PDB file of N, CA, C and O in Angstrom:
ATOM      1  N   MET Y   1      74.797 104.423  73.227  1.00 82.00           N
ATOM      2  CA  MET Y   1      74.177 104.125  74.316  1.00 82.00           C
ATOM      3  C   MET Y   1      73.078 104.911  74.783  1.00 82.00           C
ATOM      4  O   MET Y   1      73.259 106.402  74.945  1.00 82.00           O
ATOM      5  N   ALA Y   2      71.911 104.154  74.825  1.00 91.00           N
ATOM      6  CA  ALA Y   2      70.761 105.216  75.022  1.00 91.00           C
ATOM      7  C   ALA Y   2      70.767 105.469  76.584  1.00 91.00           C
ATOM      8  O   ALA Y   2      71.420 104.909  77.564  1.00 91.00           O
ATOM      9  N   VAL Y   3      70.129 106.692  76.933  1.00 96.00           N
ATOM     10  CA  VAL Y   3      70.182 107.182  78.277  1.00 96.00           C
ATOM     11  C   VAL Y   3      68.534 106.971  78.700  1.00 96.00           C
ATOM     12  O   VAL Y   3      67.565 107.289  77.822  1.00 96.00           O
ATOM     13  N   ARG Y   4      68.494 106.414  79.711  1.00 96.00           N
ATOM     14  CA  ARG Y   4      66.897 106.135  80.304  1.00 96.00           C
ATOM     15  C   ARG Y   4      66.602 106.536  81.647  1.00 96.00           C
ATOM     16  O   ARG Y   4      67.398 106.632  82.660  1.00 96.00           O
ATOM     17  N   ILE Y   5      65.743 107.761  81.713  1.00 96.00           N
ATOM     18  CA  ILE Y   5      65.256 108.139  82.673  1.00 96.00           C
ATOM     19  C   ILE Y   5      63.589 107.994  83.332  1.00 96.00           C
ATOM     20  O   ILE Y   5      63.035 108.243  82.601  1.00 96.00           O
ATOM     21  N   LYS Y   6      63.811 107.272  84.283  1.00 96.00           N
ATOM     22  CA  LYS Y   6      62.253 106.879  85.005  1.00 96.00           C
ATOM     23  C   LYS Y   6      61.677 108.003  85.526  1.00 96.00           C
ATOM     24  O   LYS Y   6      62.289 108.684  86.229  1.00 96.00           O
ATOM     25  N   LEU Y   7      60.468 108.145  85.029  1.00 96.00           N
ATOM     26  CA  LEU Y   7      59.690 109.331  85.750  1.00 96.00           C
ATOM     27  C   LEU Y   7      58.426 108.748  86.210  1.00 96.00           C
ATOM     28  O   LEU Y   7      57.996 107.403  85.514  1.00 96.00           O
ATOM     29  N   PRO Y   8      57.719 109.461  86.714  1.00 95.00           N
ATOM     30  CA  PRO Y   8      56.147 108.848  87.027  1.00 95.00           C
ATOM     31  C   PRO Y   8      55.553 108.953  85.932  1.00 95.00           C
ATOM     32  O   PRO Y   8      55.346 109.843  85.152  1.00 95.00           O
ATOM     33  N   GLY Y   9      54.697 107.725  85.579  1.00 94.00           N
ATOM     34  CA  GLY Y   9      53.943 107.665  84.181  1.00 94.00           C
ATOM     35  C   GLY Y   9      54.857 107.276  83.121  1.00 94.00           C
ATOM     36  O   GLY Y   9      54.174 106.880  82.221  1.00 94.00           O
ATOM     37  N   GLY Y  10      56.112 106.946  82.901  1.00 95.00           N
ATOM     38  CA  GLY Y  10      56.774 106.519  82.027  1.00 95.00           C
ATOM     39  C   GLY Y  10      58.240 106.631  82.172  1.00 95.00           C
ATOM     40  O   GLY Y  10      58.803 106.887  82.857  1.00 95.00           O
ATOM     41  N   THR Y  11      58.933 106.572  80.888  1.00 95.00           N
ATOM     42  CA  THR Y  11      60.208 106.641  80.986  1.00 95.00           C
ATOM     43  C   THR Y  11      60.787 107.555  79.557  1.00 95.00           C
ATOM     44  O   THR Y  11      60.225 107.312  78.555  1.00 95.00           O
ATOM     45  N   LEU Y  12      61.646 108.356  79.889  1.00 97.00           N
ATOM     46  CA  LEU Y  12      62.138 109.390  78.850  1.00 97.00           C
ATOM     47  C   LEU Y  12      63.734 108.733  78.400  1.00 97.00           C
ATOM     48  O   LEU Y  12      64.419 108.303  79.141  1.00 97.00           O
ATOM     49  N   LYS Y  13      63.656 108.460  77.066  1.00 97.00           N
ATOM     50  CA  LYS Y  13      64.907 108.074  76.657  1.00 97.00           C
ATOM     51  C   LYS Y  13      65.397 108.800  75.589  1.00 97.00           C
ATOM     52  O   LYS Y  13      64.906 109.702  75.074  1.00 97.00           O
ATOM     53  N   MET Y  14      66.823 108.854  75.671  1.00 98.00           N
ATOM     54  CA  MET Y  14      67.512 109.767  74.803  1.00 98.00           C
ATOM     55  C   MET Y  14      68.542 108.910  73.687  1.00 98.00           C
ATOM     56  O   MET Y  14      69.362 107.994  74.485  1.00 98.00           O
ATOM     57  N   LYS Y  15      68.275 108.992  72.525  1.00 97.00           N
ATOM     58  CA  LYS Y  15      69.196 108.050  71.850  1.00 97.00           C
ATOM     59  C   LYS Y  15      69.604 108.851  70.542  1.00 97.00           C
ATOM     60  O   LYS Y  15      69.173 109.833  70.299  1.00 97.00           O
ATOM     61  N   VAL Y  16      70.332 108.032  69.675  1.00 97.00           N
ATOM     62  CA  VAL Y  16      70.742 108.774  68.486  1.00 97.00           C
ATOM     63  C   VAL Y  16      70.013 107.753  67.441  1.00 97.00           C
ATOM     64  O   VAL Y  16      69.303 106.840  67.675  1.00 97.00           O
ATOM     65  N   TYR Y  17      70.043 108.299  66.223  1.00 96.00           N
ATOM     66  CA  TYR Y  17      68.921 107.533  65.088  1.00 96.00           C
ATOM     67  C   TYR Y  17      69.149 105.782  64.935  1.00 96.00           C
ATOM     68  O   TYR Y  17      68.088 105.142  64.891  1.00 96.00           O
ATOM     69  N   ARG Y  18      70.517 105.695  65.051  1.00 96.00           N
ATOM     70  CA  ARG Y  18      70.759 104.390  64.919  1.00 96.00           C
ATOM     71  C   ARG Y  18      70.358 103.519  65.967  1.00 96.00           C
ATOM     72  O   ARG Y  18      70.108 102.000  65.572  1.00 96.00           O
ATOM     73  N   GLU Y  19      70.147 103.920  66.891  1.00 96.00           N
ATOM     74  CA  GLU Y  19      69.388 103.320  68.194  1.00 96.00           C
ATOM     75  C   GLU Y  19      67.934 103.086  68.143  1.00 96.00           C
ATOM     76  O   GLU Y  19      67.536 102.344  69.090  1.00 96.00           O
ATOM     77  N   LEU Y  20      67.196 103.833  67.274  1.00 96.00           N
ATOM     78  CA  LEU Y  20      65.678 103.789  67.331  1.00 96.00           C
ATOM     79  C   LEU Y  20      65.307 102.427  67.136  1.00 96.00           C
ATOM     80  O   LEU Y  20      65.674 102.022  66.299  1.00 96.00           O
ATOM     81  N   ARG Y  21      64.082 102.201  67.737  1.00 95.00           N
ATOM     82  CA  ARG Y  21      63.402 100.856  67.261  1.00 95.00           C
ATOM     83  C   ARG Y  21      62.409 101.387  66.195  1.00 95.00           C
ATOM     84  O   ARG Y  21      62.170 102.768  66.016  1.00 95.00           O
ATOM     85  N   GLU Y  22      61.687 100.463  65.810  1.00 95.00           N
ATOM     86  CA  GLU Y  22      60.969 100.557  64.680  1.00 95.00           C
ATOM     87  C   GLU Y  22      59.741 101.388  64.907  1.00 95.00           C
ATOM     88  O   GLU Y  22      59.296 102.508  64.197  1.00 95.00           O
ATOM     89  N   ARG Y  23      59.135 101.352  66.124  1.00 94.00           N
ATOM     90  CA  ARG Y  23      57.935 102.096  66.747  1.00 94.00           C
ATOM     91  C   ARG Y  23      58.405 103.632  66.761  1.00 94.00           C
ATOM     92  O   ARG Y  23      57.703 104.350  66.604  1.00 94.00           O
ATOM     93  N   GLU Y  24      59.658 103.741  67.373  1.00 95.00           N
ATOM     94  CA  GLU Y  24      60.217 105.024  67.506  1.00 95.00           C
ATOM     95  C   GLU Y  24      60.384 105.857  66.233  1.00 95.00           C
ATOM     96  O   GLU Y  24      60.232 106.865  65.981  1.00 95.00           O
ATOM     97  N   ARG Y  25      61.138 104.940  65.350  1.00 96.00           N
ATOM     98  CA  ARG Y  25      61.279 105.552  63.724  1.00 96.00           C
ATOM     99  C   ARG Y  25      59.956 105.995  63.049  1.00 96.00           C
ATOM    100  O   ARG Y  25      59.995 106.741  62.499  1.00 96.00           O
ATOM    101  N   ASP Y  26      58.928 105.169  63.356  1.00 96.00           N
ATOM    102  CA  ASP Y  26      57.621 105.166  62.649  1.00 96.00           C
ATOM    103  C   ASP Y  26      56.804 106.303  63.505  1.00 96.00           C
ATOM    104  O   ASP Y  26      55.540 106.643  63.260  1.00 96.00           O
ATOM    105  N   ARG Y  27      57.380 106.806  64.747  1.00 94.00           N
ATOM    106  CA  ARG Y  27      56.609 107.742  65.635  1.00 94.00           C
ATOM    107  C   ARG Y  27      55.432 107.583  65.946  1.00 94.00           C
ATOM    108  O   ARG Y  27      54.536 108.094  66.025  1.00 94.00           O
ATOM    109  N   ARG Y  28      55.256 105.927  66.237  1.00 94.00           N
ATOM    110  CA  ARG Y  28      54.124 105.448  67.058  1.00 94.00           C
ATOM    111  C   ARG Y  28      53.995 105.648  68.545  1.00 94.00           C
ATOM    112  O   ARG Y  28      53.172 105.562  69.109  1.00 94.00           O
ATOM    113  N   VAL Y  29      55.233 106.377  69.002  1.00 94.00           N
ATOM    114  CA  VAL Y  29      55.390 106.822  70.347  1.00 94.00           C
ATOM    115  C   VAL Y  29      55.929 108.210  70.224  1.00 94.00           C
ATOM    116  O   VAL Y  29      56.411 108.734  69.037  1.00 94.00           O
ATOM    117  N   PRO Y  30      55.585 109.259  71.418  1.00 96.00           N
ATOM    118  CA  PRO Y  30      55.976 110.532  71.084  1.00 96.00           C
ATOM    119  C   PRO Y  30      57.691 110.648  70.924  1.00 96.00           C
ATOM    120  O   PRO Y  30      58.325 109.955  71.655  1.00 96.00           O
ATOM    121  N   VAL Y  31      58.087 111.268  69.919  1.00 97.00           N
ATOM    122  CA  VAL Y  31      59.572 111.391  69.467  1.00 97.00           C
ATOM    123  C   VAL Y  31      59.631 112.951  69.216  1.00 97.00           C
ATOM    124  O   VAL Y  31      59.206 113.361  68.604  1.00 97.00           O
ATOM    125  N   TRP Y  32      60.994 113.468  69.809  1.00 97.00           N
ATOM    126  CA  TRP Y  32      61.568 114.599  69.598  1.00 97.00           C
ATOM    127  C   TRP Y  32      62.861 114.864  69.141  1.00 97.00           C
ATOM    128  O   TRP Y  32      63.409 114.213  69.800  1.00 97.00           O
ATOM    129  N   LYS Y  33      63.148 115.643  68.077  1.00 97.00           N
ATOM    130  CA  LYS Y  33      64.467 115.484  67.551  1.00 97.00           C
ATOM    131  C   LYS Y  33      65.242 117.002  68.019  1.00 97.00           C
ATOM    132  O   LYS Y  33      64.662 117.953  67.885  1.00 97.00           O
ATOM    133  N   MET Y  34      66.317 116.659  68.767  1.00 96.00           N
ATOM    134  CA  MET Y  34      67.041 117.878  69.053  1.00 96.00           C
ATOM    135  C   MET Y  34      68.441 117.855  68.710  1.00 96.00           C
ATOM    136  O   MET Y  34      69.230 117.049  69.154  1.00 96.00           O
ATOM    137  N   GLY Y  35      68.832 118.495  67.461  1.00 97.00           N
ATOM    138  CA  GLY Y  35      70.135 118.254  66.927  1.00 97.00           C
ATOM    139  C   GLY Y  35      70.166 116.630  66.442  1.00 97.00           C
ATOM    140  O   GLY Y  35      69.331 116.553  65.644  1.00 97.00           O
ATOM    141  N   SER Y  36      71.420 115.884  67.054  1.00 96.00           N
ATOM    142  CA  SER Y  36      71.329 114.756  66.445  1.00 96.00           C
ATOM    143  C   SER Y  36      70.946 113.688  67.483  1.00 96.00           C
ATOM    144  O   SER Y  36      70.958 112.245  67.444  1.00 96.00           O
ATOM    145  N   LEU Y  37      70.159 114.141  68.788  1.00 97.00           N
ATOM    146  CA  LEU Y  37      69.570 113.360  69.624  1.00 97.00           C
ATOM    147  C   LEU Y  37      68.330 113.071  69.487  1.00 97.00           C
ATOM    148  O   LEU Y  37      67.632 114.172  68.819  1.00 97.00           O
ATOM    149  N   TYR Y  38      67.447 112.289  69.917  1.00 98.00           N
ATOM    150  CA  TYR Y  38      66.109 111.885  69.853  1.00 98.00           C
ATOM    151  C   TYR Y  38      65.800 111.606  71.321  1.00 98.00           C
ATOM    152  O   TYR Y  38      66.199 110.779  71.930  1.00 98.00           O
ATOM    153  N   LEU Y  39      64.668 112.410  71.458  1.00 98.00           N
ATOM    154  CA  LEU Y  39      64.153 112.190  73.214  1.00 98.00           C
ATOM    155  C   LEU Y  39      62.761 111.289  72.828  1.00 98.00           C
ATOM    156  O   LEU Y  39      61.991 111.884  71.922  1.00 98.00           O
ATOM    157  N   ILE Y  40      62.523 110.303  73.172  1.00 97.00           N
ATOM    158  CA  ILE Y  40      61.526 109.397  73.208  1.00 97.00           C
ATOM    159  C   ILE Y  40      60.678 109.168  74.549  1.00 97.00           C
ATOM    160  O   ILE Y  40      61.436 109.027  75.384  1.00 97.00           O
ATOM    161  N   TRP Y  41      59.121 109.401  74.467  1.00 96.00           N
ATOM    162  CA  TRP Y  41      58.743 108.970  75.691  1.00 96.00           C
ATOM    163  C   TRP Y  41      57.726 107.750  75.836  1.00 96.00           C
ATOM    164  O   TRP Y  41      56.899 107.662  74.795  1.00 96.00           O
ATOM    165  N   TRP Y  42      58.202 106.747  76.357  1.00 95.00           N
ATOM    166  CA  TRP Y  42      57.430 105.452  76.650  1.00 95.00           C
ATOM    167  C   TRP Y  42      56.492 105.467  77.915  1.00 95.00           C
ATOM    168  O   TRP Y  42      57.074 105.562  78.961  1.00 95.00           O
ATOM    169  N   SER Y  43      55.318 105.611  77.778  1.00 94.00           N
ATOM    170  CA  SER Y  43      54.464 105.842  78.816  1.00 94.00           C
ATOM    171  C   SER Y  43      54.134 104.573  79.298  1.00 94.00           C
ATOM    172  O   SER Y  43      54.160 103.300  78.609  1.00 94.00           O
ATOM    173  N   ASN Y  44      53.876 104.297  80.627  1.00 92.00           N
ATOM    174  CA  ASN Y  44      53.784 103.263  81.122  1.00 92.00           C
ATOM    175  C   ASN Y  44      52.351 102.553  81.047  1.00 92.00           C
ATOM    176  O   ASN Y  44      52.236 101.289  80.984  1.00 92.00           O
ATOM    177  N   ARG Y  45      51.596 103.515  80.428  1.00 87.00           N
ATOM    178  CA  ARG Y  45      50.157 103.001  79.851  1.00 87.00           C
ATOM    179  C   ARG Y  45      50.079 102.332  78.820  1.00 87.00           C
ATOM    180  O   ARG Y  45      49.228 101.840  78.109  1.00 87.00           O
ATOM    181  N   GLN Y  46      51.313 102.487  77.853  1.00 78.00           N
ATOM    182  CA  GLN Y  46      51.526 101.866  76.471  1.00 78.00           C
ATOM    183  C   GLN Y  46      51.293 100.495  76.702  1.00 78.00           C
ATOM    184  O   GLN Y  46      51.815  99.750  77.575  1.00 78.00           O
ATOM    185  N   ARG Y  47      50.743  99.562  75.467  1.00 62.00           N
ATOM    186  CA  ARG Y  47      50.733  98.044  75.423  1.00 62.00           C
ATOM    187  C   ARG Y  47      51.957  97.634  75.252  1.00 62.00           C
ATOM    188  O   ARG Y  47      52.571  98.111  74.237  1.00 62.00           O
ATOM    189  N   PRO Y  48      52.058  96.752  75.608  1.00 58.00           N
ATOM    190  CA  PRO Y  48      53.607  95.919  75.236  1.00 58.00           C
ATOM    191  C   PRO Y  48      53.122  95.435  73.712  1.00 58.00           C
ATOM    192  O   PRO Y  48      52.214  95.160  73.122  1.00 58.00           O
ATOM    193  N   SER Y  49      54.463  95.372  72.947  1.00 60.00           N
ATOM    194  CA  SER Y  49      54.432  95.078  71.675  1.00 60.00           C
ATOM    195  C   SER Y  49      55.777  93.950  71.522  1.00 60.00           C
ATOM    196  O   SER Y  49      56.362  94.164  72.608  1.00 60.00           O
ATOM    197  N   LYS Y  50      55.590  93.645  70.354  1.00 58.00           N
ATOM    198  CA  LYS Y  50      56.764  92.628  70.130  1.00 58.00           C
ATOM    199  C   LYS Y  50      58.300  93.116  70.287  1.00 58.00           C
ATOM    200  O   LYS Y  50      58.834  92.636  71.050  1.00 58.00           O
ATOM    201  N   ASP Y  51      58.442  94.372  69.905  1.00 54.00           N
ATOM    202  CA  ASP Y  51      59.823  94.903  69.683  1.00 54.00           C
ATOM    203  C   ASP Y  51      60.060  95.306  71.476  1.00 54.00           C
ATOM    204  O   ASP Y  51      61.119  95.506  72.057  1.00 54.00           O
ATOM    205  N   ARG Y  52      59.193  95.811  72.061  1.00 51.00           N
ATOM    206  CA  ARG Y  52      59.276  96.027  73.376  1.00 51.00           C
ATOM    207  C   ARG Y  52      59.891  94.886  74.367  1.00 51.00           C
ATOM    208  O   ARG Y  52      60.411  94.630  75.402  1.00 51.00           O
ATOM    209  N   ARG Y  53      59.107  93.754  73.993  1.00 53.00           N
ATOM    210  CA  ARG Y  53      59.313  92.413  74.905  1.00 53.00           C
ATOM    211  C   ARG Y  53      60.650  91.928  74.572  1.00 53.00           C
ATOM    212  O   ARG Y  53      61.194  91.217  75.262  1.00 53.00           O
ATOM    213  N   LEU Y  54      61.116  91.963  73.274  1.00 52.00           N
ATOM    214  CA  LEU Y  54      62.553  91.415  72.992  1.00 52.00           C
ATOM    215  C   LEU Y  54      63.633  92.352  73.614  1.00 52.00           C
ATOM    216  O   LEU Y  54      64.831  91.858  73.716  1.00 52.00           O
ATOM    217  N   GLY Y  55      63.094  93.466  74.194  1.00 50.00           N
ATOM    218  CA  GLY Y  55      64.138  94.169  75.190  1.00 50.00           C
ATOM    219  C   GLY Y  55      65.049  95.205  74.187  1.00 50.00           C
ATOM    220  O   GLY Y  55      66.084  95.864  74.359  1.00 50.00           O
TER     221      GLY Y  55
END
């Protein structure tokens, strides 16, 4: 289960690989790997995409 932390300017998410979305796997958003966890930064200024609208 992903962990989401709302911060000013965006959301920091912590996930394991199988939970990553296509944009996260393709590194089209900032992604850092720490052991088996991935930290993903979704900025509030990023434009919505197909996979973001689907939830």
